[in-house]
Coordinates of N, CA, C and O in Angstrom, one line a residue:
M1 N 0.8 -1.3 0.2 CA 0.3 0.0 0.0 C 0.7 1.0 -0.1 O 0.1 2.5 -0.6
R2 N 2.0 1.2 0.5 CA 2.6 2.6 0.8 C 3.3 2.9 -0.6 O 3.2 3.8 -0.9
R3 N 3.7 1.6 -1.0 CA 4.5 2.4 -2.6 C 3.4 2.7 -3.5 O 3.7 3.5 -3.9
G4 N 1.9 2.0 -3.5 CA 0.8 2.5 -4.0 C 0.9 4.2 -3.6 O 0.9 5.1 -4.8
R5 N 0.7 4.7 -2.7 CA 0.6 6.0 -2.4 C 2.3 7.2 -2.5 O 2.0 7.8 -2.8
E6 N 3.1 6.1 -3.1 CA 4.4 7.1 -3.1 C 4.1 7.1 -4.6 O 4.6 8.1 -5.0
Q7 N 3.9 6.1 -5.3 CA 3.5 6.5 -6.8 C 2.6 7.2 -7.2 O 2.8 8.4 -7.9
F8 N 1.5 7.5 -6.6 CA 0.4 8.2 -6.6 C 1.0 9.8 -6.2 O 1.0 10.7 -7.5
S9 N 1.9 10.0 -5.5 CA 2.4 11.6 -5.0 C 3.0 11.9 -6.4 O 3.3 13.0 -6.7
K10 N 4.4 10.7 -6.5 CA 5.0 11.1 -7.8 C 4.1 12.1 -8.8 O 4.5 12.9 -9.6
Y11 N 3.1 11.1 -9.3 CA 2.3 11.4 -10.3 C 0.8 13.0 -10.3 O 0.5 12.5 -11.3
K12 N 0.9 12.8 -9.2 CA -0.8 13.3 -8.7 C -0.5 15.0 -9.7 O -2.2 14.6 -10.3
K13 N 0.2 15.7 -9.8 CA 0.1 16.8 -11.1 C -0.3 16.3 -11.9 O -1.6 17.1 -12.2
Y14 N -0.3 15.9 -12.8 CA 0.1 15.5 -14.0 C -1.6 14.3 -13.9 O -2.4 15.0 -15.1
I15 N -2.2 14.1 -13.0 CA -3.3 12.9 -13.0 C -4.9 13.5 -12.7 O -5.3 14.0 -13.0
L16 N -4.0 15.2 -12.1 CA -5.2 16.0 -11.9 C -5.2 16.5 -12.8 O -6.6 17.3 -13.2
L17 N -4.1 17.2 -13.5 CA -4.3 18.1 -15.0 C -5.2 17.4 -15.8 O -6.5 17.7 -16.2
L18 N -5.1 15.9 -15.7 CA -5.8 15.5 -17.0 C -7.2 15.2 -16.1 O -8.2 15.1 -17.3
S19 N -7.0 15.0 -15.2 CA -8.5 14.9 -14.5 C -9.0 16.1 -15.1 O -10.5 16.5 -15.8
K20 N -9.3 17.7 -14.9 CA -9.7 18.7 -15.2 C -9.5 18.8 -16.7 O -10.8 19.1 -17.0
F21 N -8.5 18.3 -18.1 CA -9.3 18.0 -19.3 C -10.3 17.4 -19.0 O -11.6 17.8 -20.0
Y22 N -10.5 15.9 -18.6 CA -11.7 15.2 -19.0 C -12.9 16.1 -18.1 O -14.2 15.8 -18.7
K23 N -12.5 16.6 -17.3 CA -14.1 17.1 -17.0 C -14.8 18.4 -17.7 O -15.9 18.3 -18.0
A24 N -14.2 18.8 -18.7 CA -14.7 19.5 -19.6 C -15.4 19.1 -21.0 O -16.0 19.3 -21.6
L25 N -15.0 17.6 -21.2 CA -15.9 16.7 -22.1 C -17.2 16.4 -21.3 O -17.3 16.3 -19.9
P26 N -17.9 16.4 -22.1 CA -19.2 16.0 -22.0 C -19.6 14.7 -21.0 O -18.5 14.0 -21.2
L27 N -20.3 14.2 -20.4 CA -20.1 13.1 -19.0 C -20.4 11.8 -20.0 O -19.5 10.9 -19.4
K28 N -20.7 11.6 -21.1 CA -21.5 10.8 -21.3 C -19.8 10.1 -22.4 O -20.0 9.0 -22.1
V29 N -19.2 11.1 -22.7 CA -18.0 10.8 -23.4 C -16.7 10.7 -22.0 O -16.0 9.8 -22.7
R30 N -17.3 11.2 -21.2 CA -16.4 10.4 -20.6 C -16.6 9.4 -19.8 O -15.6 8.7 -19.2
I31 N -18.0 9.0 -19.9 CA -18.2 7.6 -19.2 C -17.9 6.4 -20.1 O -17.4 5.5 -19.9
Y32 N -18.1 6.9 -21.5 CA -17.2 5.8 -22.7 C -16.0 5.5 -22.3 O -15.8 4.9 -22.4
L33 N -15.0 6.5 -22.0 CA -13.4 6.7 -22.1 C -13.0 5.9 -20.6 O -12.4 5.2 -20.7
F34 N -14.0 5.8 -19.7 CA -13.7 5.3 -18.7 C -13.7 4.0 -18.9 O -13.8 3.0 -18.3
E35 N -15.1 3.3 -19.6 CA -15.4 1.8 -20.1 C -14.2 1.8 -20.5 O -14.0 0.4 -20.8
R36 N -13.8 2.4 -21.6 CA -13.1 1.7 -22.7 C -11.7 1.9 -22.0 O -10.9 0.8 -22.5
H37 N -11.0 2.3 -21.0 CA -9.9 1.8 -20.2 C -10.2 0.7 -19.2 O -9.0 0.5 -18.4
R38 N -11.6 0.0 -19.1 CA -11.5 -0.5 -18.0 C -10.3 -1.9 -17.9 O -10.0 -2.0 -16.5
N39 N -10.0 -2.2 -19.1 CA -8.8 -3.3 -19.1 C -7.4 -2.7 -19.7 O -6.2 -3.8 -19.7
T40 N -7.6 -1.2 -19.2 CA -5.7 -1.2 -19.9 C -4.9 -1.0 -18.6 O -5.3 -0.8 -17.6
L41 N -3.6 -1.7 -18.8 CA -2.8 -2.5 -17.7 C -1.9 -1.2 -18.0 O -1.6 -0.4 -17.6
G42 N -1.5 -1.9 -16.1 CA -0.3 -1.1 -15.9 C -0.6 0.5 -15.5 O -1.6 1.2 -15.2
K43 N 0.3 1.3 -15.1 CA 0.4 2.1 -14.3 C -0.3 3.5 -15.2 O -1.1 3.9 -14.7
L44 N -0.2 3.2 -16.4 CA -1.3 4.1 -17.4 C -2.6 4.0 -17.4 O -3.1 4.8 -17.2
G45 N -3.2 2.7 -17.2 CA -4.1 2.2 -17.1 C -4.9 2.4 -15.6 O -6.0 3.6 -15.3
M46 N -4.0 2.2 -14.6 CA -4.4 3.2 -13.2 C -4.8 4.4 -13.2 O -6.0 5.4 -12.7
G47 N -4.2 5.3 -13.7 CA -4.1 6.9 -14.1 C -5.1 6.7 -14.7 O -5.8 8.0 -14.3
L48 N -5.2 6.5 -15.8 CA -6.5 7.5 -16.7 C -7.8 6.6 -15.8 O -8.2 7.8 -15.9
R49 N -7.8 5.7 -15.2 CA -9.1 5.0 -14.6 C -9.4 6.0 -13.6 O -10.3 6.7 -13.2
Y50 N -7.9 6.4 -13.0 CA -8.4 7.3 -11.7 C -8.9 8.6 -12.3 O -9.5 9.5 -11.6
A51 N -7.7 9.5 -13.1 CA -8.1 10.6 -13.8 C -9.9 10.5 -14.0 O -10.4 11.8 -13.3
L52 N -10.0 9.8 -14.7 CA -11.4 9.4 -15.2 C -12.6 9.7 -14.0 O -13.7 10.1 -14.7
L53 N -12.5 9.0 -13.0 CA -13.3 8.5 -12.4 C -13.4 10.1 -11.4 O -14.4 10.2 -11.0
K54 N -12.4 10.3 -11.3 CA -12.1 11.9 -10.6 C -13.3 12.9 -11.7 O -13.6 13.8 -10.5
A55 N -12.9 12.7 -12.7 CA -13.5 13.6 -13.7 C -15.3 13.1 -14.0 O -16.2 14.0 -14.1
I56 N -16.1 12.3 -13.5 CA -16.8 11.5 -13.9 C -18.0 11.6 -12.0 O -18.8 12.0 -11.8
S57 N -17.3 11.0 -11.2 CA -17.9 10.5 -10.1 C -18.4 11.7 -8.9 O -17.7 12.8 -9.1
N58 N -19.7 11.5 -8.3 CA -19.8 12.9 -7.4 C -18.6 13.1 -6.3 O -18.4 14.5 -5.9
E59 N -18.1 12.3 -5.8 CA -16.7 12.6 -5.2 C -15.6 11.7 -5.1 O -16.3 10.1 -5.5
C60 N -14.7 12.0 -5.6 CA -13.6 11.0 -5.8 C -12.0 11.7 -4.8 O -11.7 12.8 -5.0
G61 N -11.5 10.8 -3.7 CA -10.7 11.2 -2.6 C -9.0 10.8 -3.5 O -9.2 10.8 -4.8
D62 N -7.9 11.1 -2.8 CA -6.5 11.0 -3.7 C -6.4 9.4 -3.4 O -7.1 8.6 -2.3
N63 N -5.2 9.0 -4.5 CA -5.3 7.6 -4.0 C -6.0 6.5 -3.9 O -6.4 5.9 -3.5
V64 N -6.8 6.5 -5.3 CA -7.9 5.7 -5.6 C -7.0 4.4 -6.7 O -7.2 5.4 -8.0
A65 N -7.0 3.4 -6.1 CA -6.6 2.2 -7.3 C -8.3 1.4 -7.8 O -8.7 1.1 -7.1
I66 N -7.8 1.7 -8.7 CA -9.3 0.9 -9.8 C -8.3 -0.3 -10.8 O -8.0 0.5 -11.5
Y67 N -8.6 -1.3 -10.3 CA -7.7 -2.2 -10.9 C -7.9 -2.5 -12.3 O -9.4 -2.4 -12.4
P68 N -7.6 -2.9 -13.5 CA -7.9 -3.9 -14.7 C -9.5 -4.7 -14.4 O -9.5 -5.6 -13.8
G69 N -10.2 -4.5 -15.3 CA -11.5 -5.9 -15.1 C -12.3 -5.1 -14.6 O -13.7 -5.8 -13.9
A70 N -12.4 -4.1 -13.2 CA -13.4 -3.6 -12.3 C -14.3 -2.8 -12.9 O -14.0 -2.3 -14.2
Y71 N -15.6 -2.9 -13.0 CA -16.9 -2.5 -13.5 C -17.6 -2.1 -12.6 O -17.9 -2.0 -11.8
I72 N -18.1 -0.6 -13.1 CA -18.7 0.7 -12.3 C -19.5 1.2 -13.2 O -19.3 2.1 -14.3
L73 N -20.8 0.7 -12.7 CA -21.7 1.0 -13.1 C -22.5 2.5 -12.9 O -22.6 2.0 -11.7
N74 N -22.7 3.4 -13.7 CA -23.4 4.3 -13.2 C -22.2 5.5 -12.2 O -22.6 5.8 -11.5
P75 N -21.0 5.5 -12.8 CA -19.8 5.8 -11.7 C -20.3 7.5 -11.4 O -19.8 8.0 -10.4
Q76 N -21.1 8.3 -11.9 CA -21.2 9.6 -11.6 C -21.9 9.3 -10.4 O -22.4 10.6 -9.7
F77 N -22.2 8.3 -10.0 CA -23.1 8.6 -8.9 C -22.8 7.6 -7.7 O -23.1 7.5 -6.7
L78 N -21.2 7.4 -8.1 CA -20.3 6.9 -6.8 C -19.1 7.9 -5.4 O -19.1 8.9 -6.4
C79 N -19.3 7.8 -4.8 CA -18.3 8.8 -4.1 C -17.5 7.8 -2.9 O -17.9 6.8 -2.6
V80 N -16.4 8.6 -3.2 CA -15.2 7.3 -3.4 C -14.1 8.4 -2.3 O -13.6 9.5 -2.7
G81 N -13.6 7.8 -0.9 CA -12.5 8.4 -0.4 C -11.4 8.3 -0.3 O -11.3 8.2 -1.6
T82 N -10.5 8.8 0.2 CA -9.2 8.6 -0.2 C -8.7 6.8 0.2 O -9.4 6.5 1.4
N83 N -7.4 6.6 -0.5 CA -6.7 5.4 -0.2 C -7.8 4.1 -0.3 O -7.8 3.4 0.4
V84 N -8.3 4.0 -1.4 CA -9.3 3.1 -1.5 C -9.2 2.3 -3.2 O -8.5 2.8 -3.9
S85 N -8.9 0.9 -2.4 CA -8.3 0.1 -3.5 C -9.7 -0.7 -4.4 O -10.1 -1.6 -3.6
I86 N -9.9 -0.8 -5.6 CA -11.4 -1.8 -6.3 C -10.5 -2.6 -6.9 O -9.8 -2.3 -7.9
H87 N -10.6 -3.8 -6.7 CA -9.3 -5.0 -7.0 C -10.5 -5.4 -8.2 O -11.4 -5.5 -9.3
P88 N -9.4 -6.7 -9.4 CA -10.3 -6.8 -10.6 C -11.0 -7.5 -10.5 O -11.2 -8.3 -9.4
M89 N -12.1 -7.5 -11.3 CA -13.3 -8.2 -11.3 C -14.3 -7.8 -10.7 O -15.1 -8.7 -9.8
C90 N -14.3 -6.6 -10.0 CA -15.2 -6.2 -9.0 C -16.3 -5.5 -9.8 O -16.3 -5.2 -10.9
Y91 N -17.9 -5.5 -9.3 CA -18.8 -5.2 -9.8 C -19.7 -4.3 -9.0 O -20.1 -4.5 -8.1
L92 N -19.4 -3.3 -9.5 CA -20.4 -1.8 -8.3 C -22.0 -1.3 -9.0 O -21.3 -0.8 -9.8
E93 N -22.7 -1.1 -8.7 CA -23.9 -1.0 -9.6 C -24.5 0.2 -8.6 O -25.2 -0.3 -7.5
C94 N -24.3 1.5 -9.1 CA -24.9 2.5 -8.2 C -26.1 2.9 -9.2 O -26.7 2.6 -10.3
G95 N -26.6 3.4 -8.3 CA -28.5 3.3 -8.8 C -28.4 4.6 -9.9 O -27.9 5.0 -10.7
K96 N -29.5 5.5 -9.7 CA -29.8 6.8 -10.4 C -29.4 8.4 -9.4 O -30.2 9.3 -10.2
K97 N -28.9 8.2 -8.1 CA -28.5 9.4 -7.4 C -27.4 9.5 -6.8 O -26.9 8.1 -6.8
A98 N -26.8 10.4 -6.7 CA -25.8 11.1 -6.0 C -25.6 10.3 -4.3 O -26.7 10.4 -3.7
G99 N -24.3 9.4 -4.7 CA -24.5 9.0 -3.2 C -24.9 7.1 -2.9 O -24.7 6.8 -1.8
D100 N -25.3 6.7 -4.3 CA -26.2 5.4 -4.2 C -24.9 4.3 -3.3 O -25.4 3.4 -2.6
I101 N -23.4 4.8 -3.6 CA -22.8 4.0 -3.2 C -21.8 4.9 -2.4 O -21.3 5.7 -3.6
T102 N -21.2 4.9 -1.5 CA -20.2 5.6 -0.6 C -19.4 4.8 -0.3 O -19.8 3.9 0.8
I103 N -18.1 5.0 -0.6 CA -16.7 4.4 0.0 C -15.9 5.4 0.9 O -15.7 6.0 0.1
K104 N -15.8 5.1 2.1 CA -15.0 6.2 2.8 C -13.5 5.9 2.4 O -13.4 5.2 1.5
N105 N -12.8 6.7 3.5 CA -11.2 6.1 3.5 C -10.6 4.8 3.8 O -11.1 4.6 4.7
D106 N -9.1 4.6 3.4 CA -8.9 3.4 3.3 C -9.6 1.7 3.6 O -9.8 1.6 4.7
V107 N -10.3 2.0 2.5 CA -11.0 0.9 2.4 C -10.4 0.0 1.0 O -10.4 0.8 -0.3
S108 N -10.2 -1.5 1.6 CA -9.6 -2.2 0.3 C -10.9 -3.4 0.0 O -11.6 -4.1 0.9
I109 N -10.9 -3.3 -1.1 CA -11.9 -4.1 -2.0 C -11.7 -5.1 -2.4 O -11.4 -4.9 -3.9
A110 N -11.8 -6.3 -2.3 CA -11.1 -7.6 -3.3 C -11.4 -7.9 -4.2 O -12.4 -7.6 -4.6
H111 N -10.9 -8.6 -5.4 CA -11.1 -9.4 -6.3 C -12.9 -9.6 -6.3 O -13.3 -10.4 -5.5
G112 N -13.8 -10.2 -7.4 CA -14.6 -10.5 -7.4 C -15.9 -10.3 -6.2 O -16.5 -10.9 -6.2
T113 N -15.6 -9.0 -5.6 CA -16.7 -8.3 -4.8 C -17.9 -7.5 -5.9 O -17.6 -7.0 -6.8
T114 N -19.2 -8.0 -5.6 CA -20.5 -7.5 -6.4 C -21.1 -6.3 -4.7 O -21.2 -7.1 -4.2
I115 N -21.0 -4.9 -5.3 CA -22.1 -4.3 -4.4 C -23.2 -3.4 -5.2 O -22.6 -2.7 -6.1
M116 N -24.3 -4.0 -4.9 CA -25.2 -3.3 -5.9 C -26.4 -2.4 -4.9 O -26.6 -3.1 -4.0
S117 N -26.5 -1.4 -5.2 CA -27.7 -0.6 -4.6 C -29.1 -0.8 -5.1 O -30.1 0.1 -4.5
T118 N -29.3 -1.6 -6.2 CA -30.2 -1.5 -6.6 C -31.5 -3.0 -6.2 O -30.4 -4.1 -6.1
S119 N -32.2 -3.1 -6.8 CA -32.6 -4.6 -6.6 C -34.0 -4.5 -7.0 O -34.8 -3.3 -7.1
H120 N -34.6 -5.6 -7.7 CA -35.7 -5.7 -8.1 C -37.0 -6.2 -7.4 O -36.8 -6.4 -6.0
T121 N -37.9 -5.1 -7.4 CA -39.1 -6.0 -6.5 C -40.1 -7.0 -7.6 O -40.0 -7.3 -8.6
F122 N -40.8 -7.6 -6.7 CA -41.1 -8.9 -7.0 C -43.2 -9.0 -6.6 O -43.8 -10.1 -6.5
K123 N -43.1 -8.2 -6.2 CA -44.8 -8.2 -5.3 C -46.0 -8.5 -6.1 O -46.7 -9.1 -6.3
E124 N -46.0 -7.5 -7.3 CA -46.8 -7.9 -8.3 C -46.7 -9.7 -8.8 O -46.2 -9.9 -10.2
K125 N -47.6 -10.3 -8.9 CA -47.5 -11.4 -9.6 C -48.3 -11.1 -11.0 O -48.0 -12.5 -11.9
I126 N -48.7 -10.8 -11.2 CA -49.6 -10.8 -12.8 C -48.7 -9.9 -13.6 O -48.7 -10.1 -15.0
I127 N -47.4 -9.4 -13.1 CA -46.6 -9.2 -14.1 C -45.2 -9.4 -13.8 O -44.7 -10.0 -12.6
N128 N -44.5 -9.9 -15.0 CA -43.6 -10.5 -15.2 C -42.1 -9.8 -14.1 O -41.6 -8.8 -14.4
I129 N -41.5 -10.5 -13.4 CA -40.7 -9.8 -12.2 C -39.6 -9.1 -13.1 O -39.1 -8.1 -13.0
K130 N -38.9 -9.5 -14.3 CA -38.1 -9.0 -15.1 C -38.8 -7.3 -14.9 O -37.9 -6.4 -15.6
E131 N -40.0 -7.2 -15.3 CA -40.3 -6.0 -15.8 C -41.3 -4.8 -14.4 O -41.8 -4.2 -14.6
Q132 N -40.9 -5.4 -13.4 CA -41.0 -4.5 -12.1 C -40.5 -3.6 -12.4 O -39.1 -3.9 -12.3
E133 N -40.6 -2.8 -11.3 CA -39.4 -1.8 -10.6 C -38.3 -2.0 -10.3 O -38.3 -3.2 -9.9
I134 N -37.3 -1.2 -10.5 CA -36.2 -1.5 -9.9 C -35.7 -0.2 -8.8 O -35.8 1.0 -9.2
I135 N -35.5 -0.9 -8.0 CA -35.5 -0.2 -6.7 C -34.3 0.4 -6.1 O -33.0 -0.3 -6.3
S136 N -33.4 1.6 -5.9 CA -32.3 2.1 -4.9 C -32.1 2.3 -3.7 O -33.0 3.1 -3.2
S137 N -31.5 1.8 -3.0 CA -31.4 2.2 -1.5 C -29.7 2.2 -1.3 O -28.3 1.2 -1.7
P138 N -29.6 3.5 -0.9 CA -27.7 3.9 -0.7 C -26.9 2.7 0.3 O -27.8 2.3 1.3
I139 N -25.9 2.5 0.0 CA -25.1 1.7 0.5 C -23.9 2.3 0.8 O -23.1 3.6 0.2
L140 N -23.2 2.1 2.2 CA -22.4 3.1 3.0 C -21.0 2.5 3.4 O -21.5 1.2 4.2
I141 N -20.1 2.3 3.2 CA -18.9 1.4 3.4 C -18.2 2.2 4.2 O -17.4 3.3 3.9
E142 N -17.8 2.0 5.7 CA -17.5 3.6 6.0 C -15.5 2.8 6.2 O -15.4 2.0 5.8
S143 N -14.7 4.5 7.0 CA -13.7 4.3 6.9 C -13.2 2.5 7.4 O -13.5 1.9 8.4
N144 N -11.8 2.3 7.3 CA -11.1 1.6 7.7 C -11.8 0.0 7.1 O -11.7 -0.8 8.4
V145 N -12.5 -0.4 6.7 CA -12.7 -2.0 6.0 C -12.3 -2.5 5.0 O -11.7 -2.2 3.7
W146 N -11.9 -3.8 5.5 CA -11.5 -5.1 4.2 C -12.3 -5.7 3.6 O -13.1 -6.6 4.5
I147 N -12.6 -5.9 2.6 CA -13.8 -6.7 1.9 C -13.1 -7.5 1.4 O -12.5 -7.5 0.2
G148 N -13.4 -8.8 2.0 CA -12.5 -10.1 1.4 C -12.9 -10.8 -0.2 O -14.0 -10.4 -0.7
A149 N -11.9 -11.3 -0.9 CA -12.8 -12.0 -2.3 C -13.8 -12.5 -2.1 O -14.8 -13.1 -1.5
K150 N -14.8 -12.0 -3.3 CA -16.0 -12.4 -4.2 C -17.3 -12.3 -3.0 O -18.3 -13.1 -3.0
V151 N -17.3 -11.2 -2.2 CA -18.3 -10.5 -0.9 C -18.9 -9.6 -1.9 O -19.0 -9.4 -3.3
T152 N -20.7 -10.2 -1.6 CA -21.9 -9.9 -2.0 C -22.3 -8.7 -1.1 O -22.8 -8.9 0.3
I153 N -22.3 -7.5 -1.1 CA -22.7 -6.6 -0.1 C -24.4 -5.8 -1.1 O -24.2 -5.1 -2.3
L154 N -25.4 -6.2 -0.5 CA -26.8 -5.9 -1.3 C -27.6 -4.8 -0.7 O -26.4 -3.7 0.2
S155 N -28.5 -3.8 -1.3 CA -28.8 -2.9 -1.2 C -28.9 -2.4 -0.1 O -29.4 -3.0 0.8
G156 N -28.9 -1.0 0.4 CA -29.3 -0.5 1.7 C -28.8 -1.1 3.2 O -29.1 -0.6 4.1
V157 N -27.2 -1.6 2.7 CA -26.8 -1.8 3.8 C -25.9 -0.9 4.2 O -25.0 0.1 3.3
T158 N -25.1 -0.6 5.5 CA -24.0 0.3 6.2 C -23.1 -0.9 6.6 O -22.9 -1.6 7.6
I159 N -21.3 -0.6 6.0 CA -20.6 -1.7 6.7 C -19.9 -0.6 7.9 O -19.1 0.4 7.1
G160 N -20.1 -1.3 9.1 CA -19.2 -0.3 9.9 C -17.9 -0.5 9.8 O -17.1 -0.4 9.3
S161 N -17.1 1.2 10.6 CA -15.6 1.4 10.4 C -14.9 -0.1 10.9 O -15.5 -0.6 12.0
G162 N -13.9 0.1 10.5 CA -13.2 -1.1 11.2 C -13.6 -2.6 10.9 O -13.1 -3.4 11.5
C163 N -14.3 -3.0 10.2 CA -15.0 -3.9 9.8 C -14.2 -4.8 8.8 O -13.5 -4.2 7.9
V164 N -13.9 -6.4 8.9 CA -13.5 -7.0 7.8 C -14.9 -7.7 7.4 O -15.2 -8.9 8.9
I165 N -15.3 -8.2 6.2 CA -16.2 -9.0 6.1 C -15.1 -10.3 4.9 O -14.5 -10.3 4.1
G166 N -15.5 -11.8 5.4 CA -14.5 -12.7 5.4 C -15.2 -12.7 3.6 O -16.2 -12.8 3.3
A167 N -14.3 -13.7 3.1 CA -14.4 -14.2 1.3 C -15.8 -15.2 1.2 O -16.5 -15.8 2.3
N168 N -16.5 -14.6 0.3 CA -17.6 -15.0 -0.3 C -19.1 -15.2 0.4 O -19.6 -15.5 1.2
S169 N -19.1 -13.8 1.2 CA -19.7 -13.6 2.5 C -20.7 -12.7 1.3 O -20.9 -12.0 1.2
V170 N -22.6 -12.6 1.9 CA -23.3 -12.2 1.6 C -23.6 -11.3 2.7 O -24.3 -11.8 3.9
V171 N -23.5 -10.0 2.3 CA -24.0 -9.0 3.5 C -25.2 -8.3 3.2 O -25.4 -7.9 2.6
N172 N -26.6 -8.7 3.9 CA -27.9 -8.1 3.5 C -28.3 -7.4 4.9 O -29.9 -6.9 4.5
K173 N -27.3 -7.1 5.9 CA -27.7 -5.8 6.9 C -26.9 -4.9 7.4 O -25.8 -5.6 7.1
N174 N -26.5 -4.6 8.2 CA -25.9 -3.6 8.3 C -24.8 -4.3 9.3 O -25.2 -5.0 10.3
T175 N -23.6 -3.7 9.4 CA -22.3 -4.7 10.2 C -22.4 -3.4 11.5 O -22.4 -2.4 10.8
E176 N -22.0 -3.9 12.6 CA -21.6 -3.1 13.7 C -20.0 -2.5 13.6 O -19.3 -3.7 12.9
S177 N -18.9 -1.9 13.8 CA -17.9 -0.9 14.0 C -16.9 -2.7 14.2 O -17.7 -3.0 15.3
N178 N -15.9 -2.7 14.0 CA -14.9 -4.0 14.6 C -15.2 -5.0 14.5 O -14.6 -5.7 15.7
G179 N -16.0 -5.2 13.8 CA -16.4 -6.8 13.3 C -16.1 -7.4 12.5 O -15.6 -6.7 11.3
V180 N -15.4 -8.9 12.6 CA -15.0 -9.7 11.6 C -16.9 -10.4 11.3 O -17.0 -11.4 12.3
Y181 N -16.4 -10.2 9.6 CA -18.2 -11.3 9.5 C -17.8 -12.2 8.5 O -17.1 -11.8 7.7
V182 N -18.6 -13.0 8.3 CA -18.4 -14.4 7.9 C -19.7 -14.7 7.2 O -20.7 -14.9 8.0
G183 N -20.0 -15.5 6.0 CA -21.0 -16.5 5.7 C -22.2 -15.6 4.9 O -22.0 -14.7 4.2
A184 N -23.0 -16.8 4.6 CA -24.2 -16.0 3.8 C -25.7 -16.3 4.5 O -25.4 -18.0 4.4
P185 N -26.4 -15.8 5.2 CA -25.9 -14.0 5.0 C -24.9 -13.9 6.0 O -24.4 -14.9 6.8
A186 N -24.0 -13.1 6.0 CA -23.0 -12.6 6.9 C -23.1 -12.6 8.5 O -24.4 -11.8 8.4
R187 N -22.8 -13.1 9.1 CA -22.5 -13.0 10.8 C -21.4 -12.6 11.7 O -20.0 -12.9 11.0
R188 N -21.5 -11.6 12.6 CA -20.3 -11.5 13.2 C -19.7 -12.9 14.0 O -20.4 -12.9 14.7
V189 N -18.3 -13.2 13.8 CA -17.8 -14.2 14.8 C -17.4 -13.5 15.1 O -16.9 -14.5 16.3
K190 N -16.6 -12.6 15.2 CA -15.8 -11.9 16.8 C -15.3 -10.6 16.5 O -15.8 -9.9 15.4
S191 N -14.6 -9.9 17.4 CA -14.2 -8.4 17.1 C -13.1 -8.8 16.8 O -12.4 -9.0 17.1
R192 N -12.7 -7.2 15.9 CA -11.4 -7.0 15.6 C -10.6 -6.5 17.4 O -10.8 -6.3 18.2

């Protein structure tokens, strides 16, 4: 992590300049470029994704690493703090309003994680589920959180600060601070 922060500091002024350039482009163009560079490798890819996310998202702090292969739907409604890493094959689905997914500072999201602030309703029996309303409930991931590989976080959940979420867990309810959670559904197994 320290090495990444040093690299970010070294190139920060260039990345921020590039981000200001991108900010002048229409939102659709910025999102297109963000999607186009989803799989760009190396430092170049990391820098481009960060500069674009900073120019697109509702809020984006320093030293945000989005690894190749991470997919963010509706990134303009994402809020990201400082020192955040989103590893390969993650899927983040923001709804249609600012702050649908908020990730605070010092958060590591391991590969293959799914974070969805949207959900289908299925109350009406005479209407196909696929055609029913999609609702959105905000997700908040507080500071100093480690989310293990292949975790699923469902809409309306708050992950408390200092939590560790074990690999393959499904988080469908709020977590308390400084807890270690595992399972499907995730349950607190111990304190940190």
